[in-house]
Amino acid sequence: MSDPTFEACPLFQAPAPLKIGDAAPDFVARTTQGDLTLSNLRGHWVILFSHPADFTPVCTSEFIAFAKAEPQFRAMNCALVGLSIDSLPSHLAWVDAIRAQFGVVVPFPVVEDPSMVIGRAYGMLDVTAQSSATVRAVYVIDPDGIVRAITWYPMTVGRSVMD
């Protein structure tokens, strides 16, 4: 006999998880470089990567590595886009602190997602999540807007930018 407390609600349909080969969910968001519409990057490869929080040591080291590698990505017609649920003022303060403390300019936009809508659309957050705890995610999006690779890491594990 099944336990009715574990049966799915017939009126609620969870969105299908994002998969390789799917169209990347489009969005318009504020960033450290002004408003960004993801679909405006069509014609370029895009690396969309999330981080759990600004001002943390692992996220900072990742952003420094991405910033230093950005010319190599640009040479391959690839745009970098960072994302977290932190606010735009937090992002601006953080990229300024990276510049001031490490002499590194973050040359790519960092998207704010305080409502977690983008994170949920990409599967970084469960649809029922009440906190901002996300996985570290990387989405490789081709010039036609199709997701070609997805990599997720636990919050506690940093990623290698060039591997």
XYZ file of N, CA, C and O in Angstrom:
652
model
N 0.845 -1.179 0.000
C 0.000 0.000 0.000
C 0.884 1.234 0.000
O 1.842 1.325 0.756
N 0.572 2.196 -0.856
C 1.401 3.394 -0.935
C 1.011 4.397 0.139
O -0.117 4.445 0.604
N 1.974 5.172 0.546
C 1.766 6.214 1.542
C 1.344 7.490 0.812
O 2.107 8.029 0.011
N 0.130 8.007 1.034
C -0.362 9.164 0.289
C 0.465 10.425 0.534
O 0.436 11.343 -0.271
N 1.221 10.498 1.608
C 2.027 11.701 1.855
C 3.201 11.794 0.890
O 3.794 12.851 0.748
N 3.537 10.704 0.212
C 4.656 10.711 -0.725
C 4.202 10.698 -2.181
O 5.015 10.659 -3.088
N 2.912 10.719 -2.421
C 2.424 10.744 -3.796
C 2.513 12.161 -4.343
O 2.313 13.133 -3.625
N 2.807 12.269 -5.616
C 2.909 13.579 -6.250
C 1.544 14.241 -6.318
O 0.528 13.580 -6.514
N 1.540 15.535 -6.171
C 0.319 16.311 -6.312
C -0.065 16.327 -7.790
O 0.746 16.706 -8.633
N -1.268 15.928 -8.139
C -1.648 15.859 -9.556
C -1.734 17.235 -10.220
O -1.713 17.328 -11.431
N -1.828 18.309 -9.446
C -1.948 19.643 -10.017
C -0.594 20.305 -10.231
O -0.499 21.322 -10.899
N 0.470 19.757 -9.674
C 1.796 20.353 -9.786
C 2.642 19.554 -10.766
O 2.750 18.344 -10.646
N 3.202 20.229 -11.732
C 4.108 19.570 -12.660
C 5.462 20.262 -12.560
O 5.569 21.458 -12.856
N 6.453 19.533 -12.140
C 7.796 20.087 -12.071
C 8.326 20.268 -13.482
O 8.018 19.481 -14.373
N 9.118 21.320 -13.704
C 9.688 21.496 -15.037
C 10.666 20.374 -15.353
O 11.298 19.817 -14.457
N 10.766 20.045 -16.619
C 11.719 19.018 -17.032
C 13.128 19.539 -16.796
O 13.396 20.721 -17.002
N 14.035 18.688 -16.347
C 15.403 19.149 -16.115
C 16.078 19.529 -17.432
O 15.804 18.932 -18.484
N 16.930 20.525 -17.376
C 17.688 20.963 -18.541
C 18.666 19.867 -18.930
O 19.344 19.298 -18.070
N 18.728 19.559 -20.226
C 19.592 18.484 -20.704
C 20.472 18.988 -21.837
O 20.158 19.994 -22.483
N 21.537 18.259 -22.092
C 22.375 18.521 -23.251
C 21.503 18.389 -24.494
O 20.722 17.453 -24.619
N 21.608 19.357 -25.397
C 20.786 19.376 -26.602
C 19.564 20.272 -26.491
O 18.933 20.572 -27.500
N 19.227 20.709 -25.269
C 18.099 21.624 -25.074
C 18.512 23.050 -25.432
O 19.691 23.409 -25.342
N 17.526 23.855 -25.784
C 17.776 25.287 -25.945
C 18.070 25.868 -24.568
O 17.393 25.542 -23.585
N 19.099 26.704 -24.489
C 19.427 27.356 -23.219
C 18.311 28.326 -22.860
O 17.889 29.123 -23.706
N 17.778 28.247 -21.642
C 16.728 29.194 -21.257
C 17.228 30.634 -21.389
O 18.297 30.975 -20.889
N 16.480 31.436 -22.118
C 16.846 32.837 -22.299
C 16.488 33.618 -21.045
O 15.582 33.227 -20.293
N 17.186 34.690 -20.814
C 16.865 35.564 -19.690
C 17.373 36.962 -19.974
O 18.261 37.169 -20.798
N 16.779 37.927 -19.280
C 17.246 39.303 -19.254
C 17.552 39.584 -17.796
O 16.721 39.315 -16.917
N 18.757 40.086 -17.520
C 19.137 40.313 -16.127
C 20.117 41.479 -16.028
O 20.794 41.826 -16.997
N 20.178 42.052 -14.838
C 21.175 43.082 -14.553
C 22.516 42.414 -14.289
O 22.569 41.351 -13.660
N 23.576 43.052 -14.756
C 24.917 42.522 -14.546
C 25.861 43.664 -14.193
O 25.486 44.840 -14.269
N 27.072 43.293 -13.881
C 28.110 44.276 -13.580
C 28.472 45.105 -14.806
O 29.166 46.113 -14.672
N 27.984 44.714 -15.975
C 28.253 45.453 -17.206
C 26.973 45.921 -17.877
O 26.926 46.099 -19.088
N 25.926 46.137 -17.103
C 24.639 46.569 -17.647
C 23.718 45.384 -17.870
O 24.032 44.257 -17.519
N 22.558 45.662 -18.462
C 21.580 44.604 -18.703
C 22.108 43.629 -19.746
O 22.782 44.024 -20.701
N 21.784 42.371 -19.556
C 22.205 41.317 -20.472
C 20.996 40.480 -20.846
O 20.238 40.041 -19.980
N 20.821 40.262 -22.148
C 19.868 39.291 -22.670
C 20.712 38.161 -23.226
O 21.522 38.386 -24.134
N 20.562 36.969 -22.659
C 21.421 35.866 -23.066
C 21.376 35.633 -24.576
O 22.414 35.417 -25.207
N 20.196 35.697 -25.176
C 20.082 35.419 -26.609
C 20.833 36.442 -27.466
O 21.117 36.178 -28.637
N 21.187 37.589 -26.904
C 22.000 38.558 -27.654
C 23.432 38.062 -27.866
O 24.173 38.644 -28.650
N 23.811 37.000 -27.179
C 25.141 36.420 -27.353
C 25.163 35.338 -28.438
O 26.190 34.698 -28.646
N 24.021 35.136 -29.117
C 23.991 34.155 -30.206
C 25.074 34.514 -31.215
O 25.383 35.673 -31.436
N 25.636 33.481 -31.808
C 26.757 33.677 -32.714
C 28.089 33.474 -32.008
O 29.133 33.420 -32.649
N 28.047 33.366 -30.682
C 29.237 33.099 -29.874
C 28.980 31.843 -29.045
O 27.845 31.551 -28.669
N 30.036 31.134 -28.728
C 29.944 30.132 -27.682
C 29.808 30.899 -26.375
O 30.325 32.010 -26.247
N 29.110 30.332 -25.402
C 28.942 30.975 -24.093
C 29.275 29.965 -23.010
O 28.817 28.816 -23.068
N 30.068 30.392 -22.048
C 30.281 29.622 -20.832
C 29.522 30.371 -19.740
O 29.915 31.464 -19.337
N 28.393 29.812 -19.312
C 27.607 30.361 -18.208
C 27.979 29.564 -16.976
O 27.823 28.339 -16.955
N 28.530 30.252 -15.975
C 28.976 29.526 -14.784
C 28.452 30.213 -13.534
O 28.399 31.430 -13.444
N 28.028 29.392 -12.587
C 27.478 29.926 -11.346
C 28.474 29.761 -10.214
O 29.360 28.914 -10.259
N 28.308 30.597 -9.217
C 29.095 30.485 -7.991
C 28.154 30.707 -6.816
O 27.168 31.430 -6.940
N 28.429 30.070 -5.666
C 27.515 30.162 -4.525
C 27.416 31.544 -3.886
O 26.340 31.951 -3.488
N 28.540 32.282 -3.795
C 28.472 33.567 -3.092
C 29.684 34.431 -3.403
O 30.793 33.934 -3.545
N 29.450 35.729 -3.488
C 30.530 36.688 -3.648
C 31.398 36.710 -2.385
O 30.937 36.343 -1.303
N 32.626 37.148 -2.530
C 33.575 37.382 -1.435
C 34.063 36.112 -0.729
O 34.712 36.210 0.295
N 33.757 34.939 -1.264
C 34.273 33.725 -0.641
C 35.619 33.375 -1.285
O 35.855 33.698 -2.454
N 36.513 32.732 -0.554
C 37.850 32.456 -1.109
C 37.848 31.614 -2.380
O 38.558 31.934 -3.341
N 37.060 30.545 -2.415
C 37.059 29.680 -3.598
C 36.464 30.421 -4.790
O 37.031 30.395 -5.894
N 35.350 31.104 -4.606
C 34.738 31.846 -5.711
C 35.674 32.934 -6.223
O 35.792 33.147 -7.427
N 36.345 33.604 -5.311
C 37.275 34.654 -5.715
C 38.413 34.080 -6.546
O 38.766 34.632 -7.600
N 38.974 32.952 -6.112
C 40.075 32.359 -6.886
C 39.584 31.893 -8.258
O 40.305 32.022 -9.256
N 38.365 31.390 -8.342
C 37.809 30.986 -9.634
C 37.630 32.194 -10.558
O 37.964 32.131 -11.740
N 37.116 33.281 -10.021
C 36.894 34.466 -10.843
C 38.214 35.068 -11.313
O 38.298 35.551 -12.445
N 39.226 35.040 -10.475
C 40.537 35.517 -10.905
C 41.043 34.651 -12.053
O 41.537 35.164 -13.069
N 40.885 33.334 -11.939
C 41.327 32.430 -13.006
C 40.530 32.660 -14.290
O 41.103 32.711 -15.386
N 39.207 32.809 -14.191
C 38.393 33.082 -15.374
C 38.802 34.421 -15.999
O 38.909 34.541 -17.223
N 39.024 35.437 -15.165
C 39.408 36.753 -15.679
C 40.732 36.684 -16.430
O 40.876 37.269 -17.511
N 41.695 35.965 -15.880
C 42.996 35.839 -16.543
C 42.903 35.028 -17.838
O 43.660 35.263 -18.775
N 41.981 34.077 -17.891
C 41.830 33.236 -19.081
C 40.881 33.831 -20.122
O 40.793 33.315 -21.237
N 40.203 34.922 -19.789
C 39.195 35.489 -20.690
C 39.734 35.780 -22.086
O 39.040 35.488 -23.077
N 40.951 36.311 -22.254
C 41.435 36.534 -23.631
C 41.507 35.243 -24.456
O 41.232 35.263 -25.664
N 41.839 34.130 -23.816
C 41.878 32.849 -24.531
C 40.475 32.421 -24.955
O 40.275 31.919 -26.061
N 39.499 32.603 -24.057
C 38.115 32.274 -24.412
C 37.631 33.177 -25.544
O 37.015 32.709 -26.504
N 37.896 34.481 -25.430
C 37.476 35.436 -26.453
C 38.070 35.056 -27.816
O 37.402 35.152 -28.847
N 39.344 34.627 -27.840
C 40.001 34.226 -29.089
C 39.302 33.026 -29.730
O 39.415 32.824 -30.945
N 38.577 32.252 -28.942
C 37.832 31.101 -29.463
C 36.354 31.439 -29.697
O 35.508 30.545 -29.796
N 36.040 32.767 -29.746
C 34.665 33.222 -29.955
C 33.739 32.746 -28.839
O 32.613 32.315 -29.075
N 34.244 32.809 -27.613
C 33.487 32.332 -26.451
C 33.352 33.444 -25.422
O 34.354 34.014 -24.980
N 32.117 33.740 -25.048
C 31.830 34.750 -24.030
C 31.661 34.080 -22.673
O 31.019 33.032 -22.566
N 32.242 34.673 -21.652
C 32.078 34.198 -20.278
C 30.977 35.005 -19.603
O 30.902 36.223 -19.770
N 30.127 34.324 -18.825
C 29.063 34.976 -18.065
C 29.003 34.306 -16.704
O 28.737 33.107 -16.605
N 29.273 35.074 -15.638
C 29.161 34.576 -14.273
C 27.760 34.824 -13.735
O 27.058 35.716 -14.204
N 27.358 34.047 -12.735
C 26.004 34.170 -12.184
C 25.989 33.753 -10.724
O 26.624 32.757 -10.358
N 25.287 34.516 -9.903
C 24.932 34.053 -8.558
C 23.687 34.799 -8.108
O 23.251 35.752 -8.752
N 23.153 34.380 -6.993
C 21.945 35.024 -6.472
C 22.263 36.316 -5.737
O 21.368 37.048 -5.367
N 23.542 36.610 -5.550
C 23.899 37.856 -4.876
C 23.410 39.052 -5.692
O 23.212 38.972 -6.903
N 23.267 40.184 -5.016
C 22.733 41.385 -5.648
C 23.775 42.067 -6.523
O 24.979 41.858 -6.377
N 23.304 42.925 -7.400
C 24.212 43.692 -8.243
C 25.173 44.547 -7.403
O 26.372 44.553 -7.678
N 24.705 45.258 -6.357
C 25.665 46.016 -5.544
C 26.750 45.119 -4.927
O 27.919 45.513 -4.857
N 26.395 43.910 -4.516
C 27.386 42.979 -3.982
C 28.383 42.582 -5.061
O 29.600 42.566 -4.836
N 27.874 42.249 -6.260
C 28.759 41.892 -7.373
C 29.723 43.028 -7.700
O 30.918 42.801 -7.915
N 29.208 44.256 -7.760
C 30.058 45.397 -8.092
C 31.141 45.607 -7.036
O 32.305 45.861 -7.369
N 30.767 45.476 -5.768
C 31.753 45.622 -4.689
C 32.797 44.514 -4.754
O 33.991 44.744 -4.536
N 32.351 43.305 -5.083
C 33.266 42.164 -5.140
C 34.258 42.297 -6.283
O 35.461 42.111 -6.091
N 33.778 42.626 -7.499
C 34.717 42.759 -8.609
C 35.669 43.931 -8.376
O 36.831 43.874 -8.771
N 35.199 44.971 -7.678
C 36.091 46.077 -7.322
C 37.136 45.617 -6.302
O 38.309 45.997 -6.391
N 36.727 44.796 -5.350
C 37.677 44.273 -4.355
C 38.715 43.361 -5.015
O 39.894 43.396 -4.645
N 38.299 42.572 -6.003
C 39.239 41.719 -6.734
C 40.271 42.591 -7.450
O 41.467 42.324 -7.420
N 39.797 43.675 -8.062
C 40.713 44.594 -8.746
C 41.668 45.244 -7.755
O 42.880 45.281 -7.967
N 41.130 45.724 -6.642
C 41.952 46.430 -5.659
C 42.941 45.503 -4.950
O 44.094 45.879 -4.729
N 42.511 44.313 -4.584
C 43.370 43.409 -3.799
C 44.318 42.574 -4.649
O 45.406 42.227 -4.194
N 43.902 42.239 -5.878
C 44.699 41.317 -6.688
C 45.177 41.920 -8.006
O 45.895 41.267 -8.758
N 44.729 43.142 -8.320
C 45.124 43.774 -9.573
C 44.535 43.106 -10.794
O 45.078 43.211 -11.890
N 43.412 42.423 -10.633
C 42.772 41.690 -11.726
C 41.411 42.324 -12.015
O 40.574 42.467 -11.120
N 41.216 42.703 -13.268
C 39.934 43.239 -13.708
C 39.077 42.077 -14.205
O 39.543 41.268 -15.016
N 37.843 41.986 -13.728
C 36.906 40.956 -14.196
C 36.250 41.508 -15.465
O 35.417 42.414 -15.387
N 36.630 40.978 -16.647
C 36.192 41.567 -17.912
C 34.869 41.038 -18.457
O 34.457 41.420 -19.544
N 34.213 40.186 -17.717
C 32.961 39.589 -18.192
C 31.837 39.977 -17.240
O 32.075 40.340 -16.092
N 30.584 39.914 -17.699
C 29.472 40.288 -16.837
C 29.219 39.245 -15.749
O 29.366 38.044 -15.976
N 28.825 39.747 -14.582
C 28.399 38.892 -13.481
C 26.918 39.198 -13.255
O 26.556 40.327 -12.923
N 26.081 38.199 -13.465
C 24.622 38.343 -13.429
C 24.106 38.205 -12.008
O 24.519 37.302 -11.275
N 23.184 39.091 -11.635
C 22.487 38.930 -10.355
C 21.237 38.084 -10.586
O 20.598 38.185 -11.628
N 20.913 37.238 -9.607
C 19.726 36.380 -9.701
C 19.081 36.268 -8.317
O 18.922 35.169 -7.788
N 18.703 37.411 -7.711
C 18.178 37.355 -6.344
C 16.866 36.586 -6.202
O 16.581 36.040 -5.143
N 16.090 36.496 -7.280
C 14.828 35.748 -7.218
C 15.037 34.266 -7.487
O 14.102 33.481 -7.360
N 16.254 33.882 -7.858
C 16.638 32.502 -8.152
C 15.935 31.934 -9.382
O 15.945 30.735 -9.607
N 15.340 32.784 -10.204
C 14.619 32.325 -11.394
C 15.570 31.693 -12.403
O 15.274 30.643 -12.972
N 16.723 32.327 -12.640
C 17.667 31.785 -13.611
C 18.253 30.479 -13.081
O 18.327 29.480 -13.802
N 18.660 30.483 -11.814
C 19.206 29.273 -11.200
C 18.248 28.101 -11.284
O 18.643 26.969 -11.570
N 16.982 28.362 -11.063
C 15.987 27.287 -11.154
C 15.770 26.847 -12.597
O 15.635 25.653 -12.880
N 15.757 27.791 -13.533
C 15.553 27.436 -14.944
C 16.673 26.544 -15.458
O 16.439 25.674 -16.299
N 17.882 26.740 -14.931
C 19.025 25.941 -15.356
C 19.248 24.709 -14.473
O 20.160 23.938 -14.721
N 18.433 24.546 -13.433
C 18.551 23.372 -12.585
C 19.592 23.487 -11.491
O 19.918 22.504 -10.840
N 20.130 24.686 -11.257
C 21.123 24.881 -10.196
C 20.494 24.815 -8.816
O 21.169 24.555 -7.835
N 19.203 25.085 -8.768
C 18.443 25.052 -7.524
C 17.208 24.194 -7.740
O 16.579 24.255 -8.792
N 16.842 23.450 -6.738
C 15.589 22.712 -6.781
C 14.446 23.722 -6.807
O 14.544 24.799 -6.219
N 13.350 23.394 -7.479
C 12.225 24.329 -7.574
C 11.635 24.665 -6.218
O 10.976 25.680 -6.066
N 11.866 23.829 -5.211
C 11.321 24.106 -3.881
C 12.359 24.726 -2.941
O 12.057 24.978 -1.783
N 13.562 24.994 -3.426
C 14.628 25.535 -2.572
C 14.224 26.880 -1.995
O 13.705 27.736 -2.697
N 14.472 27.052 -0.719
C 14.191 28.316 -0.046
C 15.464 29.117 0.198
O 15.410 30.260 0.602
N 16.610 28.501 -0.011
C 17.869 29.212 0.205
C 18.608 29.305 -1.120
O 18.216 28.723 -2.123
N 19.702 30.017 -1.077
C 20.486 30.242 -2.287
C 21.568 29.197 -2.487
O 22.405 29.343 -3.367
N 21.574 28.153 -1.674
C 22.617 27.142 -1.773
C 22.525 26.450 -3.132
O 21.581 25.718 -3.407
N 23.496 26.715 -3.989
C 23.489 26.147 -5.328
C 24.702 25.263 -5.519
O 25.654 25.316 -4.762
N 24.642 24.493 -6.557
C 25.841 23.794 -6.998
C 26.677 24.804 -7.775
O 26.177 25.832 -8.233
N 27.981 24.508 -7.935
C 28.789 25.267 -8.889
C 28.489 24.616 -10.226
O 28.711 23.424 -10.404
N 27.973 25.380 -11.145
C 27.556 24.818 -12.419
C 28.262 25.522 -13.568
O 28.577 26.703 -13.479
N 28.505 24.770 -14.631
C 29.048 25.316 -15.870
C 28.181 24.791 -17.006
O 27.943 23.582 -17.104
N 27.714 25.711 -17.846
C 26.918 25.360 -19.023
C 27.648 25.874 -20.249
O 27.958 27.067 -20.339
N 27.934 24.991 -21.172
C 28.540 25.368 -22.443
C 27.405 25.458 -23.445
O 26.695 24.474 -23.691
N 27.231 26.657 -24.001
C 26.120 26.938 -24.914
C 26.713 27.279 -26.273
O 27.604 28.126 -26.379
N 26.223 26.617 -27.317
C 26.795 26.830 -28.647
C 26.268 28.121 -29.280
O 25.376 28.772 -28.726
N 26.813 28.524 -30.426
C 26.399 29.784 -31.057
C 24.926 29.852 -31.458
O 24.398 30.939 -31.687
N 24.250 28.708 -31.510
C 22.817 28.698 -31.819
C 21.946 28.689 -30.562
O 20.723 28.589 -30.655
N 22.576 28.747 -29.386
C 21.810 28.779 -28.138
C 21.458 27.407 -27.597
O 20.556 27.284 -26.760
N 22.166 26.375 -28.014
C 21.896 25.002 -27.578
C 22.921 24.598 -26.512
O 24.121 24.821 -26.685
N 22.451 23.990 -25.435
C 23.339 23.517 -24.376
C 24.106 22.301 -24.894
O 23.507 21.312 -25.313
N 25.436 22.382 -24.873
C 26.280 21.299 -25.384
C 27.013 20.544 -24.295
O 27.476 19.429 -24.523
N 27.136 21.132 -23.108
C 27.780 20.442 -21.980
C 27.282 21.062 -20.683
O 26.981 22.261 -20.628
N 27.183 20.227 -19.662
C 26.773 20.664 -18.322
C 27.709 19.980 -17.328
O 27.887 18.759 -17.392
N 28.278 20.774 -16.442
C 29.112 20.219 -15.379
C 28.663 20.834 -14.063
O 28.533 22.057 -13.964
N 28.426 20.001 -13.073
C 28.057 20.469 -11.739
C 29.106 20.010 -10.747
O 29.604 18.887 -10.826
N 29.417 20.886 -9.807
C 30.342 20.581 -8.722
C 29.628 20.891 -7.409
O 28.806 21.800 -7.355
N 29.995 20.210 -6.323
C 29.447 20.600 -5.026
C 29.926 22.003 -4.656
O 30.964 22.462 -5.146
N 29.188 22.674 -3.804
C 29.564 24.026 -3.363
C 30.973 24.067 -2.799
O 31.664 25.068 -2.914
N 31.400 23.000 -2.175
C 32.674 22.985 -1.459
C 33.878 22.687 -2.340
O 35.013 22.689 -1.849
N 33.665 22.427 -3.624
C 34.758 22.053 -4.523
C 34.953 23.148 -5.571
O 34.019 23.490 -6.282
N 36.164 23.676 -5.664
C 36.473 24.653 -6.700
C 36.716 23.952 -8.019
O 36.936 22.754 -8.077
N 36.660 24.703 -9.098
C 36.853 24.115 -10.420
C 38.108 24.666 -11.066
O 38.527 25.783 -10.799
N 38.668 23.890 -11.963
C 39.808 24.325 -12.741
C 39.276 24.973 -14.003
O 38.496 24.378 -14.736
N 39.675 26.190 -14.267
C 39.129 26.953 -15.377
C 39.555 26.410 -16.732
O 38.777 26.336 -17.667
N 40.799 25.991 -16.875
C 41.299 25.623 -18.202
C 41.345 24.128 -18.458
O 41.812 23.707 -19.495
N 40.885 23.298 -17.569
C 40.914 21.851 -17.816
C 39.676 21.379 -18.539
O 38.648 21.897 -18.482
